[in-house]
């Protein structure tokens, strides 16, 4: 039995982070479809059911796929997106912790968050890109 399983899984990647996320999102969608069957008159329930089923199937197709390069590229793209979201949440948390002492402004030129001390009145804020903001702190 162990040899059969090792032959089946040879050359396959298994469940990576993206497959695990798809699996859990699929289960959540199916659970939502079960919970909303009476509330939303079945239309959204059917949509959540199909969406969850497709996610579950795709997660297992990814796990048993032999196209390792393509699956690794998809997983790396997912991990990069997740890391970017984690960084954005952490930056927002830090800005929230510093909001008593600093004001934060977004540069319209390049989109960088600029931090200036609070309580200085109307000031000129110059960004690295050369854009100058006139704001009240």
Short mmCIF file of C-alpha atoms in Angstrom, two decimals:
data_model
loop_
_atom_site.label_atom_id
_atom_site.label_comp_id
_atom_site.label_asym_id
_atom_site.label_seq_id
_atom_site.Cartn_x
_atom_site.Cartn_y
_atom_site.Cartn_z
CA UNK A 1 0.00 0.00 0.00
CA UNK A 2 2.80 2.40 0.89
CA UNK A 3 4.52 1.69 -2.42
CA UNK A 4 1.33 2.43 -4.36
CA UNK A 5 0.95 5.77 -2.62
CA UNK A 6 4.58 6.66 -3.22
CA UNK A 7 4.14 5.83 -6.93
CA UNK A 8 0.99 7.96 -7.12
CA UNK A 9 2.64 10.95 -5.46
CA UNK A 10 5.98 10.71 -7.26
CA UNK A 11 6.64 13.83 -9.32
CA UNK A 12 3.85 15.77 -7.66
CA UNK A 13 4.08 18.77 -5.39
CA UNK A 14 1.31 18.12 -2.89
CA UNK A 15 -0.54 20.80 -0.94
CA UNK A 16 1.36 24.09 -1.00
CA UNK A 17 0.22 27.35 0.63
CA UNK A 18 -2.00 28.39 -2.28
CA UNK A 19 -3.70 24.99 -2.41
CA UNK A 20 -4.32 25.09 1.34
CA UNK A 21 -5.82 28.58 1.06
CA UNK A 22 -8.07 27.47 -1.82
CA UNK A 23 -9.15 24.42 0.17
CA UNK A 24 -10.12 26.44 3.26
CA UNK A 25 -11.83 29.18 1.22
CA UNK A 26 -13.79 26.46 -0.59
CA UNK A 27 -14.93 24.97 2.70
CA UNK A 28 -15.95 28.43 3.97
CA UNK A 29 -17.94 29.07 0.77
CA UNK A 30 -19.75 25.74 1.09
CA UNK A 31 -20.50 26.49 4.74
CA UNK A 32 -21.88 29.91 3.74
CA UNK A 33 -24.05 28.27 1.10
CA UNK A 34 -25.52 25.95 3.72
CA UNK A 35 -26.12 28.80 6.17
CA UNK A 36 -27.67 31.19 3.61
CA UNK A 37 -30.01 28.74 1.87
CA UNK A 38 -33.09 30.03 3.72
CA UNK A 39 -32.01 33.65 4.16
CA UNK A 40 -31.06 34.61 0.59
CA UNK A 41 -33.64 32.47 -1.24
CA UNK A 42 -31.15 30.05 -2.76
CA UNK A 43 -29.50 32.20 -5.46
CA UNK A 44 -26.47 33.19 -3.41
CA UNK A 45 -26.51 29.79 -1.76
CA UNK A 46 -26.16 28.11 -5.14
CA UNK A 47 -23.42 30.57 -6.14
CA UNK A 48 -21.46 29.97 -2.92
CA UNK A 49 -21.93 26.23 -3.31
CA UNK A 50 -20.54 26.15 -6.85
CA UNK A 51 -17.74 28.56 -6.02
CA UNK A 52 -16.71 26.47 -3.03
CA UNK A 53 -16.88 23.26 -5.00
CA UNK A 54 -14.73 24.73 -7.77
CA UNK A 55 -12.16 25.93 -5.22
CA UNK A 56 -11.99 22.49 -3.62
CA UNK A 57 -11.57 20.78 -6.98
CA UNK A 58 -8.90 23.25 -8.10
CA UNK A 59 -6.97 22.82 -4.85
CA UNK A 60 -6.81 19.05 -5.38
CA UNK A 61 -5.96 19.44 -9.08
CA UNK A 62 -3.07 21.66 -8.01
CA UNK A 63 -1.95 19.11 -5.41
CA UNK A 64 -1.89 16.23 -7.91
CA UNK A 65 -0.51 18.22 -10.85
CA UNK A 66 2.85 17.31 -12.37
CA UNK A 67 3.42 20.79 -13.81
CA UNK A 68 5.69 21.79 -10.96
CA UNK A 69 7.04 24.96 -12.58
CA UNK A 70 3.61 26.40 -13.27
CA UNK A 71 2.31 25.49 -9.80
CA UNK A 72 5.39 26.99 -8.16
CA UNK A 73 4.90 30.24 -10.08
CA UNK A 74 1.25 30.41 -8.97
CA UNK A 75 2.25 29.71 -5.37
CA UNK A 76 4.97 32.39 -5.48
CA UNK A 77 2.48 34.94 -6.84
CA UNK A 78 0.07 34.06 -4.03
CA UNK A 79 2.80 34.33 -1.40
CA UNK A 80 3.90 37.72 -2.77
CA UNK A 81 0.31 39.01 -2.63
CA UNK A 82 -0.11 37.71 0.92
CA UNK A 83 3.18 39.31 1.99
CA UNK A 84 2.13 42.64 0.48
CA UNK A 85 -1.19 42.53 2.35
CA UNK A 86 0.59 41.63 5.59
CA UNK A 87 3.00 44.55 5.12
CA UNK A 88 0.12 46.96 4.44
CA UNK A 89 -1.72 45.81 7.58
CA UNK A 90 1.40 46.18 9.70
CA UNK A 91 2.09 49.66 8.31
CA UNK A 92 -1.50 50.70 9.05
CA UNK A 93 -1.15 49.33 12.59
CA UNK A 94 2.05 51.34 13.11
CA UNK A 95 0.42 54.52 11.77
CA UNK A 96 -2.48 53.96 14.13
CA UNK A 97 -0.10 53.60 17.08
CA UNK A 98 1.68 56.87 16.14
CA UNK A 99 -1.40 58.95 15.37
CA UNK A 100 -1.17 60.98 18.62
CA UNK A 101 2.27 62.35 17.76
CA UNK A 102 2.27 62.42 13.96
CA UNK A 103 0.03 63.24 10.99
CA UNK A 104 0.20 61.07 7.90
CA UNK A 105 -0.33 62.34 4.37
CA UNK A 106 -0.20 60.49 1.08
CA UNK A 107 1.87 62.11 -1.66
CA UNK A 108 -0.29 62.64 -4.77
CA UNK A 109 2.80 62.38 -6.96
CA UNK A 110 4.22 59.01 -5.96
CA UNK A 111 1.80 57.59 -3.36
CA UNK A 112 4.29 57.42 -0.48
CA UNK A 113 2.96 57.94 3.05
CA UNK A 114 4.58 61.02 4.59
CA UNK A 115 4.85 61.38 8.37
CA UNK A 116 5.02 64.86 9.91
CA UNK A 117 4.85 65.96 13.56
CA UNK A 118 1.47 66.97 14.87
CA UNK A 119 0.72 70.49 16.12
CA UNK A 120 3.12 72.52 13.94
CA UNK A 121 0.41 74.55 12.19
CA UNK A 122 0.40 75.00 8.42
CA UNK A 123 3.60 73.57 6.93
CA UNK A 124 5.22 72.76 3.61
CA UNK A 125 5.92 69.04 3.20
CA UNK A 126 8.36 68.11 0.46
CA UNK A 127 8.38 64.54 -0.81
CA UNK A 128 11.40 62.74 -2.30
CA UNK A 129 9.77 62.86 -5.72
CA UNK A 130 9.82 66.68 -5.60
CA UNK A 131 6.10 67.25 -4.92
CA UNK A 132 5.33 69.87 -2.26
CA UNK A 133 2.25 69.66 -0.07
CA UNK A 134 0.78 72.49 1.99
CA UNK A 135 -1.05 70.95 4.92
CA UNK A 136 -2.19 71.86 8.38
CA UNK A 137 -0.95 69.62 11.17
#
